[in-house]
Coordinates of C-alpha atoms and ligand atoms in Angstrom, one line a residue:
X1 CA 188.6 -80.1 60.0
X2 CA 189.1 -81.4 63.5
X3 CA 191.1 -79.4 66.1
X4 CA 193.9 -82.1 65.8
X5 CA 194.0 -81.6 62.1
X6 CA 194.1 -77.8 62.5
X7 CA 197.0 -78.2 64.9
X8 CA 198.8 -80.5 62.6
X9 CA 198.5 -78.0 59.8
X10 CA 200.1 -75.0 61.7
X11 CA 203.7 -73.9 62.0
X12 CA 204.3 -70.8 64.1
X13 CA 207.7 -69.2 64.1
X14 CA 209.7 -66.0 64.3
X15 CA 212.6 -64.7 62.2
X16 CA 215.3 -63.1 64.3
X17 CA 218.6 -61.4 63.4
X18 CA 220.9 -58.6 64.2
X19 CA 219.5 -55.4 62.5
X20 CA 220.3 -55.3 58.8
X21 CA 221.2 -59.0 58.4
X22 CA 218.1 -59.4 56.1
X23 CA 215.1 -60.3 58.4
X24 CA 212.6 -58.1 56.6
X25 CA 213.8 -59.1 53.2
X26 CA 213.6 -62.8 54.0
X27 CA 210.1 -62.4 55.5
X28 CA 209.0 -60.7 52.4
X29 CA 210.4 -63.5 50.2
X30 CA 208.7 -66.1 52.2
X31 CA 205.4 -64.3 51.8
X32 CA 206.1 -64.1 48.1
X33 CA 206.6 -67.9 47.9
X34 CA 203.5 -68.4 50.0
X35 CA 201.5 -66.3 47.6
X36 CA 200.5 -63.9 50.4
X37 CA 201.9 -61.0 48.4
X38 CA 202.4 -60.7 44.7
X39 CA 205.3 -58.4 44.3
X40 CA 208.4 -57.7 46.3
X41 CA 208.2 -54.5 48.3
X42 CA 204.6 -55.0 49.3
X43 CA 205.4 -55.4 53.0
X44 CA 206.3 -52.2 54.6
X45 CA 209.5 -52.5 56.4
X46 CA 208.8 -52.3 60.1
X47 CA 212.4 -51.7 60.6
X48 CA 213.1 -48.5 62.4
X49 CA 215.5 -46.7 60.2
X50 CA 218.7 -45.5 61.7
X51 CA 218.2 -42.0 60.4
X52 CA 215.1 -41.6 62.4
X53 CA 216.3 -42.7 65.8
X54 CA 216.3 -39.2 67.2
X55 CA 212.6 -38.7 66.3
X56 CA 210.8 -41.0 68.6
X57 CA 207.3 -40.2 67.4
X58 CA 208.4 -41.2 64.0
X59 CA 209.7 -44.4 65.6
X60 CA 206.4 -45.0 67.4
X61 CA 204.7 -44.5 64.1
X62 CA 206.9 -47.0 62.4
X63 CA 206.4 -49.3 65.4
X64 CA 202.7 -48.8 64.7
X65 CA 203.2 -50.2 61.2
X66 CA 204.5 -53.3 62.9
X67 CA 201.0 -54.0 64.4
X68 CA 199.8 -54.7 60.8
X69 CA 202.7 -57.0 60.2
X70 CA 202.7 -58.5 63.7
X71 CA 201.6 -61.9 62.5
X72 CA 201.8 -62.8 58.9
X73 CA 199.9 -65.9 57.8
X74 CA 200.2 -67.8 54.6
X75 CA 199.6 -71.3 53.2
X76 CA 202.4 -73.3 51.7
X77 CA 202.2 -76.9 50.7
X78 CA 199.1 -77.6 52.8
X79 CA 200.6 -76.0 55.9
X80 CA 199.4 -72.8 57.5
X81 CA 202.4 -70.7 58.4
X82 CA 202.3 -68.0 61.0
X83 CA 205.3 -65.7 61.1
X84 CA 205.5 -63.6 64.2
X85 CA 207.3 -60.4 63.5
X86 CA 209.9 -59.1 65.9
X87 CA 211.1 -55.5 65.9
X88 CA 214.6 -55.0 64.5
X89 CA 215.6 -52.0 66.6
X90 CA 217.8 -52.9 69.5
X91 CA 215.9 -50.6 71.8
X92 CA 212.9 -52.9 71.4
X93 CA 214.8 -56.1 72.1
X94 CA 212.5 -56.8 75.1
X95 CA 209.5 -57.0 72.7
X96 CA 211.5 -59.5 70.7
X97 CA 212.3 -61.7 73.7
X98 CA 208.6 -61.8 74.6
X99 CA 207.6 -62.7 71.1
X100 CA 209.9 -65.6 71.3
X101 CA 207.7 -67.0 74.1
X102 CA 204.9 -67.3 71.6
X103 CA 206.7 -69.1 68.7
X104 CA 207.5 -72.8 68.4
X105 CA 210.7 -72.4 66.4
X106 CA 212.8 -69.7 64.8
X107 CA 214.8 -68.9 61.7
X108 CA 217.9 -67.0 62.6
X109 CA 219.4 -64.8 59.8
X110 CA 223.2 -64.3 59.9
X111 CA 224.9 -61.8 57.6
X112 CA 227.7 -63.7 55.8
X113 CA 229.9 -60.6 55.8
X114 CA 229.5 -59.8 59.5
X115 CA 229.0 -63.2 61.0
X116 CA 227.5 -63.5 64.5
X117 CA 226.7 -60.1 65.9
X118 CA 225.7 -58.9 69.4
X119 CA 221.9 -59.1 68.9
X120 CA 222.2 -62.6 67.4
X121 CA 224.0 -63.7 70.5
X122 CA 221.4 -62.4 73.0
X123 CA 218.5 -63.7 71.0
X124 CA 220.1 -67.1 70.9
X125 CA 220.4 -67.1 74.6
X126 CA 216.7 -66.7 74.9
X127 CA 216.1 -69.5 72.4
X128 CA 218.5 -71.7 74.3
X129 CA 216.7 -71.0 77.6
X130 CA 213.5 -72.3 76.1
X131 CA 215.1 -75.0 73.9
X132 CA 213.5 -73.5 70.8
X133 CA 214.4 -75.3 67.6
X134 CA 216.5 -73.0 65.4
X135 CA 217.2 -73.0 61.6
X136 CA 220.1 -70.8 60.5
X137 CA 220.0 -68.9 57.2
X138 CA 223.4 -67.4 56.2
X139 CA 222.5 -64.5 54.0
X140 CA 224.1 -62.1 51.5
X141 CA 226.2 -64.8 49.7
X142 CA 226.2 -62.4 46.7
X143 CA 228.6 -60.2 48.7
X144 CA 232.3 -60.9 49.5
X145 CA 231.5 -62.6 52.8
X146 CA 233.5 -64.8 55.1
X147 CA 234.6 -68.4 54.5
X148 CA 231.5 -70.7 55.1
X149 CA 233.4 -73.1 57.4
X150 CA 234.7 -70.1 59.5
X151 CA 231.1 -68.9 59.8
X152 CA 229.9 -72.3 60.8
X153 CA 232.6 -72.5 63.5
X154 CA 231.7 -69.1 64.7
X155 CA 228.0 -70.0 65.0
X156 CA 228.9 -73.1 67.0
X157 CA 231.2 -71.4 69.3
X158 CA 229.4 -68.1 69.9
X159 CA 225.8 -69.3 69.8
X160 CA 226.7 -72.6 71.7
X161 CA 224.7 -74.8 69.3
X162 CA 225.8 -77.6 67.1
X163 CA 225.3 -77.0 63.4
X164 CA 224.7 -79.1 60.3
X165 CA 224.8 -77.4 56.9
X166 CA 222.1 -78.8 54.6
X167 CA 223.2 -76.7 51.7
X168 CA 226.7 -75.5 50.7
X169 CA 227.7 -72.5 48.5
X170 CA 229.9 -72.5 45.5
X171 CA 232.0 -69.4 45.9
X172 CA 230.7 -66.2 47.2
X173 CA 230.5 -62.5 46.2
X174 CA 230.9 -61.8 42.5
X175 CA 231.9 -65.4 41.9
X176 CA 228.9 -66.9 43.7
X177 CA 227.5 -69.6 41.5
X178 CA 224.9 -71.3 43.6
X179 CA 224.3 -73.8 46.4
X180 CA 224.4 -77.5 46.5
X181 CA 221.6 -79.1 48.5
X182 CA 223.5 -81.8 50.4
X183 CA 220.3 -83.0 52.0
X184 CA 218.3 -83.5 48.8
X185 CA 221.3 -83.8 46.4
X186 CA 220.6 -81.2 43.8
X187 CA 222.4 -78.1 42.6
X188 CA 220.6 -74.8 42.5
X189 CA 222.3 -72.3 40.2
X190 CA 222.4 -68.6 41.0
X191 CA 220.9 -65.9 38.7
X192 CA 220.6 -62.6 40.6
X193 CA 216.9 -61.5 40.6
X194 CA 214.8 -59.8 43.1
X195 CA 211.5 -60.7 41.6
X196 CA 211.4 -64.2 40.3
X197 CA 210.6 -67.0 42.6
X198 CA 211.7 -70.1 40.7
X199 CA 215.4 -70.9 40.6
X200 CA 217.2 -73.0 38.0
X201 CA 217.6 -76.4 39.5
X202 CA 219.9 -79.2 38.3
X203 CA 219.5 -82.7 39.7
X204 CA 222.9 -84.0 40.5
X205 CA 222.6 -87.1 42.7
X206 CA 226.3 -87.9 42.4
X207 CA 228.8 -85.1 42.9
X208 CA 231.2 -87.0 40.6
X209 CA 228.8 -86.5 37.7
X210 CA 230.7 -84.7 34.9
X211 CA 227.6 -82.5 34.4
X212 CA 228.7 -80.6 37.5
X213 CA 232.0 -79.7 35.9
X214 CA 230.2 -78.6 32.8
X215 CA 227.8 -76.4 34.8
X216 CA 230.2 -74.6 37.2
X217 CA 233.7 -75.3 35.7
X218 CA 236.2 -77.9 36.8
X219 CA 237.9 -75.8 39.5
X220 CA 234.6 -75.0 41.3
X221 CA 233.3 -78.5 40.9
X222 CA 236.5 -79.9 42.5
X223 CA 236.2 -77.4 45.3
X224 CA 232.5 -78.3 45.9
X225 CA 233.4 -82.0 46.0
X226 CA 236.1 -81.2 48.6
X227 CA 233.7 -79.0 50.7
X228 CA 230.9 -81.6 50.6
X229 CA 233.4 -84.3 51.8
X230 CA 234.5 -82.0 54.5
X231 CA 230.9 -81.3 55.6
X232 CA 230.3 -85.1 55.9
X233 CA 233.5 -85.6 57.8
X234 CA 233.1 -82.8 60.3
X235 CA 229.4 -82.5 61.0
X236 CA 227.1 -85.2 62.3
X237 CA 224.3 -86.3 60.0
X238 CA 221.2 -84.3 60.4
X239 CA 219.0 -85.7 63.1
X240 CA 215.5 -84.1 63.3
X241 CA 215.1 -85.0 66.9
X242 CA 218.2 -83.2 67.9
X243 CA 216.9 -80.2 66.0
X244 CA 213.5 -80.4 67.7
X245 CA 215.2 -80.5 71.1
X246 CA 217.0 -77.3 70.3
X247 CA 220.5 -79.0 70.2
X248 CA 221.2 -78.9 66.5
X249 CA 220.7 -76.1 64.0
X250 CA 220.4 -77.0 60.3
X251 CA 222.1 -74.3 58.2
X252 CA 221.2 -72.9 54.8
X253 CA 223.1 -70.5 52.6
X254 CA 221.5 -67.9 50.2
X255 CA 220.8 -64.4 49.3
X256 CA 217.4 -63.2 50.4
X257 CA 217.3 -60.1 48.3
X258 CA 218.0 -62.1 45.2
X259 CA 215.5 -64.7 46.2
X260 CA 218.1 -67.3 46.3
X261 CA 218.2 -70.3 48.7
X262 CA 214.8 -69.2 50.1
X263 CA 212.8 -72.0 48.6
X264 CA 215.2 -74.7 50.0
X265 CA 214.8 -73.0 53.4
X266 CA 211.0 -72.9 53.2
X267 CA 210.7 -76.5 51.8
X268 CA 212.8 -77.9 54.7
X269 CA 211.1 -75.7 57.2
X270 CA 207.6 -77.1 56.4
X271 CA 209.1 -80.6 56.6
X272 CA 210.9 -80.3 59.9
X273 CA 209.6 -77.4 61.9
X274 CA 207.6 -78.4 65.0
X275 CA 203.8 -78.3 65.1
X276 CA 202.3 -76.0 67.8
X277 CA 203.6 -77.0 71.2
X278 CA 201.9 -77.0 74.6
X279 CA 203.1 -74.8 77.4
X280 CA 204.2 -75.4 81.0
X281 CA 202.1 -73.8 83.7
X282 CA 202.5 -73.5 87.4
X283 CA 200.0 -76.4 87.8
X284 CA 200.4 -78.7 84.9
X285 CA 201.5 -79.0 81.3
X286 CA 198.9 -77.9 78.8
X287 CA 198.7 -80.0 75.6
X288 CA 197.6 -78.3 72.4
X289 CA 195.0 -81.0 71.7
X290 CA 193.0 -80.5 74.9
X291 CA 189.4 -79.6 74.3
X292 CA 189.4 -76.4 76.4
X293 CA 190.9 -73.2 75.2
X294 CA 194.0 -71.8 76.8
X295 CA 195.9 -68.8 75.6
X296 CA 198.3 -66.2 76.9
X297 CA 199.1 -62.5 76.1
X298 CA 202.7 -62.0 74.9
X299 CA 202.5 -58.5 73.5
X300 CA 200.4 -55.4 74.0
X301 CA 200.3 -52.6 71.5
X302 CA 198.9 -49.2 72.3
X303 CA 196.8 -47.3 69.8
X304 CA 198.8 -44.3 68.7
X305 CA 195.7 -42.2 68.2
X306 CA 195.2 -40.4 71.5
X307 CA 191.5 -40.2 70.9
X308 CA 191.3 -44.0 71.0
X309 CA 192.9 -45.2 74.2
X310 CA 192.3 -48.8 73.4
X311 CA 195.1 -51.2 72.9
X312 CA 195.6 -54.5 71.1
X313 CA 196.6 -57.5 73.2
X314 CA 198.1 -60.4 71.3
X315 CA 196.9 -63.8 72.4
X316 CA 198.7 -66.9 71.5
X317 CA 196.4 -69.9 71.5
X318 CA 197.9 -72.9 73.3
X319 CA 195.1 -75.4 73.4
X320 CA 191.5 -75.9 72.3
X321 CA 189.5 -73.6 70.1
X322 CA 189.2 -69.9 70.5
X323 CA 185.7 -68.6 69.5
X324 CA 184.4 -65.1 68.9
X325 CA 181.6 -64.0 71.4
X326 CA 182.4 -66.9 73.7
X327 CA 183.2 -66.2 77.4
X328 CA 186.8 -66.9 78.5
X329 CA 188.2 -66.8 82.0
X330 CA 190.9 -64.1 82.8
X331 CA 192.9 -65.9 85.5
X332 CA 194.6 -62.9 87.0
X333 CA 191.4 -60.8 87.3
X334 CA 189.2 -63.8 88.1
X335 CA 186.7 -62.4 85.6
X336 CA 185.1 -63.6 82.4
X337 CA 185.4 -61.7 79.2
X338 CA 184.2 -62.2 75.7
X339 CA 185.5 -60.7 72.5
X340 CA 183.2 -59.4 69.7
X341 CA 185.9 -58.3 67.4
X342 CA 189.0 -60.5 67.7
X343 CA 191.3 -59.9 64.7
X344 CA 194.1 -61.5 62.7
X345 CA 196.6 -59.5 60.8
X346 CA 197.8 -59.9 57.3
X347 CA 200.2 -57.4 55.7
X348 CA 198.2 -54.2 56.0
X349 CA 194.8 -55.5 56.7
X350 CA 193.0 -56.7 59.8
X351 CA 190.3 -59.3 59.6
X352 CA 187.8 -60.3 62.2
X353 CA 188.1 -64.0 63.1
X354 CA 185.4 -66.3 64.3
X355 CA 187.7 -69.1 65.5
X356 CA 191.3 -69.7 66.0
X357 CA 193.4 -72.8 66.9
X358 CA 196.6 -73.6 68.8
X359 CA 199.6 -71.9 67.1
X360 CA 197.4 -68.9 66.0
X361 CA 197.7 -65.4 67.3
X362 CA 194.6 -63.2 67.7
X363 CA 194.5 -59.5 68.5
X364 CA 192.0 -58.5 71.2
X365 CA 190.9 -55.0 71.7
X366 CA 191.6 -54.0 75.3
X367 CA 190.8 -51.1 77.4
X368 CA 193.4 -51.9 80.1
X369 CA 192.4 -55.3 81.4
X370 CA 195.5 -57.1 80.1
X371 CA 199.1 -57.2 81.0
X372 CA 201.8 -59.3 79.5
X373 CA 201.7 -62.9 80.7
X374 CA 197.9 -62.9 81.4
X375 CA 196.2 -66.2 80.7
X376 CA 192.7 -66.9 79.3
X377 CA 191.1 -70.3 80.0
X378 CA 187.7 -71.9 80.1
X379 CA 187.6 -71.8 83.9
X380 CA 190.8 -73.4 85.1
X381 CA 193.3 -71.3 87.1
X382 CA 196.9 -71.5 86.3
X383 CA 199.8 -69.3 85.0
X384 CA 201.9 -70.0 82.0
X385 CA 205.6 -70.3 82.7
X386 CA 208.2 -69.1 80.3
X387 CA 207.3 -65.5 80.0
X388 CA 210.0 -64.0 82.1
X389 CA 211.2 -60.4 82.4
X390 CA 214.9 -60.0 81.7
X391 CA 217.2 -57.7 83.4
X392 CA 217.0 -54.2 81.7
X393 CA 220.2 -52.4 80.9
X394 CA 219.5 -48.8 81.7
X395 CA 217.8 -47.7 84.9
X396 CA 216.4 -44.2 85.8
X397 CA 214.4 -42.8 88.6
X398 CA 211.0 -41.5 87.6
X399 CA 210.5 -38.0 89.2
X400 CA 207.1 -36.5 89.3
X401 CA 207.3 -32.8 88.2
X402 CA 203.7 -32.0 88.8
X403 CA 202.5 -33.1 92.3
X404 CA 198.9 -32.2 91.4
X405 CA 199.0 -35.1 88.9
X406 CA 200.5 -37.9 91.0
X407 CA 197.5 -40.1 90.4
X408 CA 197.7 -39.8 86.6
X409 CA 201.4 -40.5 86.8
X410 CA 200.9 -43.6 88.9
X411 CA 198.2 -44.9 86.5
X412 CA 200.1 -44.0 83.4
X413 CA 203.4 -45.6 84.4
X414 CA 201.6 -48.7 85.6
X415 CA 199.7 -49.1 82.3
X416 CA 202.7 -48.4 80.1
X417 CA 204.8 -50.9 81.9
X418 CA 201.9 -53.5 81.7
X419 CA 202.3 -53.0 77.9
X420 CA 205.9 -54.0 78.3
X421 CA 207.3 -50.7 77.1
X422 CA 209.7 -50.8 80.1
X423 CA 209.9 -52.4 83.5
X424 CA 208.9 -50.7 86.7
X425 CA 210.6 -51.3 90.0
X426 CA 209.3 -49.7 93.2
X427 CA 211.2 -49.1 96.4
X428 CA 209.6 -49.3 99.9
X429 CA 209.5 -47.4 102.1
X430 CA 209.4 -44.2 100.1
X431 CA 207.5 -45.4 97.0
X432 CA 210.5 -44.4 94.8
X433 CA 210.0 -45.6 91.2
X434 CA 212.7 -46.9 88.9
X435 CA 212.2 -47.6 85.3
X436 CA 214.4 -50.1 83.5
X437 CA 214.7 -50.4 79.7
X438 CA 217.1 -51.9 77.1
X439 CA 217.4 -48.6 75.2
X440 CA 217.4 -44.8 75.8
X441 CA 214.6 -44.4 73.4
X442 CA 211.9 -45.8 75.7
X443 CA 212.5 -43.0 78.2
X444 CA 211.6 -40.5 75.6
X445 CA 208.6 -42.6 74.5
X446 CA 207.4 -43.0 78.1
X447 CA 207.8 -39.3 78.9
X448 CA 205.9 -38.3 75.7
X449 CA 203.1 -40.8 76.2
X450 CA 202.7 -39.9 79.9
X451 CA 202.2 -36.3 78.9
X452 CA 199.9 -36.9 76.0
X453 CA 197.8 -39.8 77.1
X454 CA 197.7 -39.2 80.9
X455 CA 198.4 -35.5 81.3
X456 CA 201.2 -36.3 83.7
X457 CA 204.6 -34.7 83.7
X458 CA 207.8 -36.3 84.7
X459 CA 211.5 -36.4 84.2
X460 CA 214.0 -39.2 84.4
X461 CA 217.0 -39.0 86.7
X462 CA 220.0 -41.3 85.9
X463 CA 221.0 -43.7 88.7
X464 CA 224.1 -45.7 88.9
X465 CA 222.6 -49.2 88.6
X466 CA 223.4 -51.5 85.7
X467 CA 221.7 -54.8 86.5
X468 CA 218.5 -56.2 88.0
X469 CA 218.8 -59.5 89.8
X470 CA 215.8 -61.4 91.0
X471 CA 216.7 -62.9 94.4
X472 CA 215.9 -66.3 95.8
X473 CA 217.2 -68.3 98.7
X474 CA 216.3 -71.4 100.8
X475 CA 217.6 -69.6 103.8
X476 CA 215.0 -67.0 104.6
X477 CA 217.0 -65.5 107.4
X478 CA 220.0 -64.9 105.2
X479 CA 217.8 -63.4 102.5
X480 CA 216.0 -61.1 104.9
X481 CA 219.4 -60.0 106.3
X482 CA 220.7 -59.2 102.8
X483 CA 217.5 -57.2 102.0
X484 CA 217.8 -55.3 105.2
X485 CA 221.5 -54.6 104.7
X486 CA 221.2 -53.6 101.1
X487 CA 218.0 -51.6 101.6
X488 CA 218.9 -48.8 99.2
X489 CA 219.5 -51.2 96.3
X490 CA 216.4 -53.4 96.9
X491 CA 213.2 -52.9 95.0
X492 CA 210.1 -54.9 94.0
X493 CA 209.1 -55.7 90.5
X494 CA 205.4 -55.4 89.3
X495 CA 204.6 -58.9 90.5
X496 CA 206.0 -58.2 94.0
X497 CA 209.3 -60.1 93.5
X498 CA 212.3 -58.9 95.3
X499 CA 215.0 -57.5 93.0
X500 CA 218.5 -56.3 93.8
X501 CA 219.8 -53.5 91.6
X502 CA 223.6 -53.9 91.2
X503 CA 225.7 -50.8 90.5
X504 CA 228.2 -52.9 88.4
X505 CA 229.2 -56.4 87.4
X506 CA 232.1 -56.2 89.8
X507 CA 229.8 -55.4 92.7
X508 CA 227.5 -58.2 91.8
X509 CA 230.4 -60.6 91.7
X510 CA 231.4 -59.5 95.2
X511 CA 227.8 -59.9 96.5
X512 CA 227.6 -63.4 95.1
X513 CA 230.9 -64.4 96.7
X514 CA 229.9 -62.9 100.0
X515 CA 226.4 -64.4 99.9
X516 CA 226.7 -68.0 98.6
X517 CA 223.3 -68.9 100.0
X518 CA 221.5 -66.4 97.9
X519 CA 220.7 -67.0 94.2
X520 CA 221.0 -64.0 91.9
X521 CA 219.0 -64.4 88.7
X522 CA 219.0 -62.3 85.5
X523 CA 215.3 -63.1 84.8
X524 CA 212.2 -63.3 86.8
X525 CA 211.6 -67.0 86.2
X526 CA 214.8 -68.2 87.8
X527 CA 215.8 -70.5 84.9
X528 CA 219.3 -69.2 84.5
X529 CA 221.5 -68.0 87.3
X530 CA 224.0 -65.2 86.7
X531 CA 227.2 -66.5 85.2
X532 CA 230.4 -64.6 85.0
Ligands
G4P601 P1 216.7 -56.4 58.8 O1 215.2 -56.5 58.6 O2 217.4 -57.6 59.3 O3 217.1 -55.2 59.5 O4 217.3 -56.3 57.3 P2 216.7 -55.9 55.9 O5 215.9 -57.1 55.4 O6 216.0 -54.6 55.9 O7 218.0 -55.8 55.0 C1 219.0 -54.9 55.3 C2 219.7 -54.5 54.0 O8 220.4 -55.7 53.5 C3 218.8 -54.0 53.0 O9 219.5 -53.0 52.2 C4 218.6 -55.2 52.1 O10 218.2 -54.9 50.8 C5 219.9 -55.9 52.1 N1 219.9 -57.3 51.8 C6 219.1 -58.2 52.3 N2 219.4 -59.5 51.8 C7 220.5 -59.3 51.0 C8 221.3 -60.2 50.2 O11 221.1 -61.4 50.1 N3 222.3 -59.6 49.6 C9 222.6 -58.3 49.6 N4 223.7 -57.8 49.0 N5 221.9 -57.4 50.4 C10 220.8 -57.9 51.1 P3 219.3 -51.5 52.5 O12 220.1 -50.8 51.6 O13 219.4 -51.2 54.0 O14 217.7 -51.3 52.2 P4 217.0 -51.3 50.8 O15 217.2 -49.9 50.4 O16 217.6 -52.3 49.9 O17 215.6 -51.6 51.2

């Protein structure tokens, strides 16, 4: 098969949701449909159970499981589908944001009882930034959920994206009878089952067909006719180009645990989801069908076994063909590397791959050469854009408690933050180090790992900072003045960018008002400016 055909065949996406909405369940059902697993329950949940949140080693172990399920590949209707897994735990949200840089589209799962939740909102902001095409799956229709039109309204308002339902439910909860596929014009009747994969399908091309009344009863048939009319009246017809531009989200209803509505979702997904896309670099746009290989690292996972210090770096192939044993150029280090055991992951097994194509993700064993955002090419020098760091939420100062081990501490914190466990900010003069995370858990993880892997002891001291803002200005003099004036709140990130740590949103607002010539950005790539 030619590289172009290989690209055409692939669909690489991620499933995202607020914890507990049903991401793991849906992933499993998709694998079931794809024949990648035979029975439900075969995929270990990589979800970090709430009960275990105080036991961070347990969490790291569970996070270890997620290496195995990091990328799940299966074939469905001649397409090769790569699902990139994202951690469900809020404290690992940063991992999820980065994984979103490696997908070409997403399926967002929304719980029909709870509607749009905090994590859904934030993940959607990241998708919007990158114009990622989104399909919405409204889950748990077998429970007494909210009114479907209310949910659709909420998604439009809160997630700031236009929606278009492609299926519509008949009742919900104990009265849930099925979904009507508006797009393909058939009725799918609901029989709760967690194991079967085929649903009972009734072809109803005309909603006025009396067969509908016979199947679901007159009252529900009348309601469905009314709802379908309402859908046509309120929502624009489905336009695939608007979806591909990230402006319009098709919506499906179903119940993942009962295997219901999943096939409609998957069938439409393979029809409309984008093929692997190219990526913007600081020099030029890289197209997937270029002959030369380009790829970037979006995730690094440490080996949990302290005897093996190696890590796995995940490389998303952007263009050309990746080959085992071939030399590739590491742009940041200006060195060539070859890989004798690149792996792909499937459920619990790892396999060595000889070649990989755009859209694929390969795991590279690494002894410390990679950091997130690193680029491999066949010689050209450029950096891929769109892998920003986002403002952490909790900041603490790293205090060395064993001065004899400063070197180990420096090395340890530098490597751990290369992995993306947390962000490191340094203040000069003084070399004070601040660590920023999205959850308390990481501080425990870092402290533990520094001690066990680097023999370095530290403690974390809370500081009163709540936001990191990357600074930019066309007026260098004004920027220098601000930096001088705010010296105690100014730090550098790992790439040497100047960052202002704000004690509160109120303070930040003041600084913005007082310094109109300075731009304050919530991420390191300056795509979105702080909004109030
Ligand atoms: P997550 O990965 O998004 O965190 O969610 P996950 O799939 O683990 O699902 C969270 C809970 O919701 C699970 O129950 C799961 O069985 C349930 N669930 C998923 N889809 C549906 C659905 O369509 N209807 C209903 N009623 N429940 C659904 P749990 O009790 O937390 O776990 P488990 O013991 O069932 O594994």
